Backbone as a chain_set.jsonl record, in Angstrom:
{"seq": "MNETEFYTHLLALPNGASYMHYLEKRYLLRKETLLGGKLLKLYAKELGGNDIVSGNYYPTMKGGMLKPCEMSDKKVMDFVLHAKLI", "coords": {"N": [[75.329, 101.487, 107.782], [77.193, 98.805, 108.737], [75.643, 96.476, 107.94], [77.271, 96.531, 105.579], [79.12, 95.12, 103.171], [81.779, 96.334, 103.063], [81.892, 96.743, 105.465], [82.421, 94.113, 106.845], [84.739, 93.139, 105.717], [86.215, 94.677, 106.654], [86.599, 94.075, 109.924], [87.329, 91.934, 108.873], [90.344, 92.199, 108.889], [93.374, 92.028, 109.958], [93.837, 93.358, 113.846], [96.76, 95.05, 114.308], [99.717, 95.07, 113.247], [99.814, 94.441, 109.331], [101.253, 93.596, 106.199], [99.862, 94.011, 103.143], [98.402, 94.213, 99.656], [98.156, 96.31, 96.791], [96.509, 97.818, 94.465], [98.454, 96.536, 92.514], [100.794, 97.407, 94.344], [103.298, 97.303, 97.567], [101.734, 97.523, 100.629], [101.878, 98.682, 104.383], [100.03, 98.003, 106.666], [98.271, 99.227, 109.606], [96.145, 98.042, 112.09], [94.069, 99.206, 114.755], [91.851, 98.094, 117.197], [89.378, 99.799, 119.412], [87.891, 101.027, 122.32], [86.232, 99.006, 122.604], [85.042, 97.539, 120.259], [83.689, 99.977, 119.577], [85.399, 101.674, 117.984], [87.161, 101.381, 115.032], [90.042, 101.624, 114.367], [92.327, 103.028, 111.009], [95.102, 102.498, 109.592], [97.574, 102.568, 106.311], [100.502, 102.977, 104.693], [102.115, 103.304, 102.145], [104.703, 100.794, 100.671], [107.92, 102.135, 100.133], [106.792, 104.2, 98.733], [104.49, 107.285, 98.561], [102.238, 107.088, 99.172], [99.448, 107.293, 101.37], [96.437, 105.466, 103.455], [93.898, 106.203, 105.447], [91.736, 106.349, 107.916], [88.541, 106.902, 110.052], [86.209, 104.407, 111.766], [83.139, 104.463, 113.042], [81.527, 102.098, 114.225], [78.627, 102.019, 115.7], [77.976, 104.648, 115.551], [74.917, 106.039, 114.171], [74.491, 103.849, 112.364], [76.574, 103.069, 111.605], [79.335, 104.593, 110.774], [82.154, 106.517, 108.621], [84.775, 108.231, 109.036], [87.135, 109.8, 107.501], [90.7, 110.668, 107.158], [91.841, 112.604, 105.788], [90.744, 112.449, 102.852], [89.292, 111.151, 100.391], [86.032, 109.195, 101.026], [85.388, 107.399, 99.358], [88.596, 106.601, 98.687], [89.029, 105.38, 100.692], [87.25, 103.046, 101.263], [87.397, 101.521, 98.904], [90.065, 100.774, 99.438], [89.869, 98.644, 101.368], [88.131, 97.348, 100.588], [89.424, 95.732, 98.326], [92.233, 95.393, 99.03], [94.889, 93.375, 99.484], [95.557, 90.753, 101.821], [99.074, 89.914, 102.564]], "CA": [[76.461, 100.956, 107.076], [77.664, 97.463, 109.621], [75.616, 95.362, 107.393], [77.413, 96.358, 104.455], [80.572, 94.585, 102.701], [83.094, 97.434, 103.622], [82.133, 96.482, 107.274], [82.566, 92.808, 107.221], [85.802, 93.52, 105.363], [87.262, 95.486, 107.566], [86.404, 93.468, 110.662], [88.423, 90.348, 108.809], [91.325, 92.883, 109.054], [93.575, 91.351, 111.256], [94.555, 93.679, 114.769], [97.881, 95.119, 114.249], [100.299, 94.956, 111.414], [100.004, 93.799, 108.29], [101.65, 93.958, 105.042], [98.658, 94.299, 102.107], [98.994, 94.451, 98.142], [96.458, 96.91, 96.94], [96.684, 98.43, 92.934], [100.054, 96.604, 92.758], [101.845, 98.239, 95.589], [102.697, 96.839, 98.801], [101.801, 98.756, 102.024], [102.056, 98.09, 105.984], [98.756, 98.322, 107.348], [98.156, 99.329, 111.406], [94.673, 98.571, 112.487], [93.621, 98.784, 116.091], [90.315, 97.954, 117.478], [89.207, 100.071, 120.325], [86.495, 101.031, 122.823], [85.225, 98.292, 123.078], [84.622, 97.73, 119.055], [83.449, 100.953, 119.028], [85.933, 102.555, 116.859], [88.023, 101.049, 114.347], [91.548, 102.937, 113.715], [92.643, 102.245, 110.072], [96.321, 103.486, 108.495], [98.263, 102.312, 105.582], [101.253, 103.492, 104.152], [102.905, 102.575, 100.705], [105.864, 100.706, 101.022], [108.371, 102.765, 99.043], [106.03, 105.514, 97.912], [104.201, 108.535, 99.145], [100.446, 107.249, 99.491], [98.641, 106.49, 102.492], [94.978, 105.296, 103.191], [93.565, 106.36, 106.619], [90.554, 106.798, 108.491], [88.477, 106.278, 111.589], [85.13, 103.393, 111.395], [82.253, 104.228, 114.378], [80.089, 101.142, 114.223], [77.603, 102.467, 116.692], [77.24, 105.922, 114.997], [74.314, 106.045, 112.817], [74.319, 102.243, 111.42], [78.017, 102.772, 110.648], [80.079, 106.031, 110.045], [83.713, 106.335, 108.339], [85.795, 109.1, 109.227], [88.157, 109.395, 106.4], [91.571, 111.609, 107.31], [91.912, 113.859, 104.995], [91.063, 111.911, 102.032], [87.805, 110.717, 100.476], [85.187, 107.545, 102.165], [85.642, 106.237, 98.623], [89.611, 105.964, 98.75], [89.288, 104.122, 102.058], [86.513, 102.032, 101.242], [88.487, 100.812, 98.299], [91.277, 99.778, 100.173], [89.265, 97.913, 102.353], [87.766, 96.135, 99.896], [89.924, 95.508, 97.333], [93.394, 94.98, 99.538], [94.658, 91.287, 99.779], [97.082, 90.334, 103.047], [100.774, 88.781, 101.736]], "C": [[77.184, 99.681, 107.424], [77.263, 96.475, 108.271], [76.274, 95.448, 106.027], [78.971, 95.584, 104.549], [81.91, 95.364, 102.856], [83.028, 96.711, 105.293], [82.941, 95.249, 107.304], [84.105, 92.527, 106.752], [86.782, 94.362, 105.996], [87.414, 94.91, 109.353], [87.14, 92.327, 109.922], [89.949, 90.939, 109.251], [92.024, 92.006, 110.024], [94.188, 92.989, 112.517], [96.22, 93.911, 113.988], [98.41, 95.701, 113.458], [100.428, 94.389, 110.409], [100.6, 94.003, 107.112], [100.293, 93.776, 104.321], [99.481, 94.541, 100.379], [97.546, 94.87, 97.911], [97.363, 98.196, 95.502], [98.531, 98.059, 92.745], [101.338, 97.28, 93.355], [101.716, 97.398, 96.932], [102.288, 97.906, 100.113], [101.597, 98.227, 103.161], [100.955, 98.575, 106.184], [98.932, 98.015, 108.865], [96.392, 99.56, 111.325], [94.529, 98.238, 113.464], [91.959, 99.198, 116.389], [90.221, 98.491, 119.211], [87.904, 100.718, 121.14], [85.325, 99.933, 122.893], [84.519, 97.378, 121.821], [83.682, 98.764, 118.514], [84.27, 101.832, 118.272], [86.922, 101.765, 116.344], [89.325, 101.609, 113.753], [91.761, 102.185, 112.713], [93.954, 103.091, 109.282], [97.055, 102.644, 107.898], [98.943, 103.355, 104.811], [102.313, 102.295, 103.114], [104.038, 101.764, 100.99], [107.016, 101.453, 99.752], [107.983, 103.69, 98.513], [105.666, 106.153, 99.094], [102.551, 108.357, 99.531], [100.443, 106.4, 100.837], [97.621, 106.741, 102.733], [94.747, 105.469, 105.005], [92.579, 107.136, 106.921], [89.389, 106.296, 109.894], [87.238, 105.631, 111.244], [84.611, 103.579, 113.098], [81.357, 102.963, 114.161], [78.394, 101.269, 114.622], [77.04, 103.147, 116.384], [76.437, 105.675, 113.832], [74.237, 105.394, 112.339], [75.987, 102.293, 110.95], [78.642, 104.56, 110.213], [81.44, 105.946, 110.33], [83.668, 108.167, 108.203], [87.265, 109.315, 108.313], [89.544, 110.405, 107.365], [92.366, 111.942, 106.146], [92.083, 113.091, 103.342], [89.673, 111.361, 101.482], [87.515, 109.299, 101.087], [85.465, 107.039, 100.752], [87.005, 105.542, 98.005], [89.578, 104.579, 99.876], [88.609, 102.905, 102.183], [86.894, 100.967, 100.025], [89.203, 99.91, 98.408], [90.695, 98.722, 101.08], [88.622, 96.563, 101.947], [88.416, 95.289, 98.863], [91.793, 95.106, 97.969], [93.528, 93.507, 100.117], [96.081, 91.235, 101.307], [98.199, 89.306, 102.321], [100.713, 88.488, 103.002]], "O": [[77.888, 99.271, 106.501], [78.108, 95.846, 107.636], [75.966, 94.563, 105.228], [79.72, 95.471, 105.519], [83.007, 94.819, 102.732], [83.945, 96.312, 106.009], [84.085, 95.296, 107.757], [84.72, 91.686, 107.408], [87.965, 94.576, 105.734], [88.355, 95.37, 110.001], [87.696, 91.633, 110.773], [90.692, 90.206, 109.904], [91.396, 91.314, 110.825], [94.995, 93.73, 111.957], [96.735, 93.069, 113.253], [97.958, 96.689, 112.88], [101.36, 93.585, 110.447], [100.332, 95.182, 106.884], [99.454, 93.291, 105.081], [100.622, 94.884, 100.067], [96.455, 94.448, 98.293], [98.305, 98.985, 95.579], [99.494, 98.825, 92.795], [102.456, 97.549, 92.917], [100.679, 96.924, 97.398], [102.745, 99.04, 100.249], [101.054, 97.123, 103.097], [100.816, 99.752, 105.852], [99.478, 97.025, 109.353], [95.665, 100.454, 110.892], [94.717, 97.037, 113.659], [91.213, 100.105, 116.02], [90.773, 97.873, 120.121], [86.883, 100.886, 120.473], [84.115, 99.96, 123.119], [83.611, 96.596, 122.106], [83.043, 98.682, 117.465], [83.716, 102.864, 117.891], [87.707, 101.343, 117.194], [89.4, 101.995, 112.587], [91.613, 100.968, 112.823], [93.81, 104.077, 108.558], [97.439, 101.736, 108.636], [98.391, 104.349, 104.34], [102.873, 101.207, 103.241], [104.54, 102.287, 101.984], [106.825, 101.233, 98.556], [108.733, 104.223, 97.695], [106.094, 105.942, 100.229], [101.82, 109.212, 100.03], [101.047, 105.403, 101.234], [97.246, 107.895, 102.523], [95.477, 104.82, 105.754], [92.382, 108.27, 106.484], [89.631, 105.301, 110.578], [86.811, 106.173, 110.225], [85.203, 103.153, 114.09], [80.205, 103.256, 113.842], [77.377, 100.824, 114.09], [75.817, 103.08, 116.505], [76.871, 105.253, 112.76], [73.773, 105.766, 111.262], [76.466, 101.601, 110.052], [78.202, 105.378, 109.407], [82.002, 105.604, 111.37], [82.949, 108.976, 107.616], [88.349, 108.876, 108.698], [89.1, 110.862, 108.419], [93.435, 111.462, 105.767], [93.14, 113.094, 102.71], [88.87, 111.119, 102.383], [88.336, 108.484, 101.509], [85.924, 105.903, 100.879], [87.027, 104.558, 97.265], [89.93, 103.4, 99.852], [88.973, 101.938, 102.852], [86.718, 99.756, 100.161], [89.258, 98.778, 97.927], [91.504, 97.871, 101.45], [88.531, 95.436, 102.432], [87.942, 94.19, 98.576], [92.517, 94.512, 97.17], [92.803, 92.785, 100.802], [97.212, 91.707, 101.421], [98.057, 88.239, 101.724], [101.526, 87.706, 103.495]]}, "num_chains": 1, "name": "protein.A"}
């Protein structure tokens, strides 16, 4: 999974807090890169709504492993691929 479009987009997201636009809604994204790049944490909360997107990505495990938090892989991947920085 490391050489995928998903991983490229995930790396391009800035660390820290950022405002994002996704599916015509605004989100506050928090991204952290930990353990020397061996863990990327992602948490996005819809502003004024109830939706969240959350997951951990381990680029060095099994060629890259996504572990979403209580949601589908597809939801996290779609957010990373299609959300735009505001």
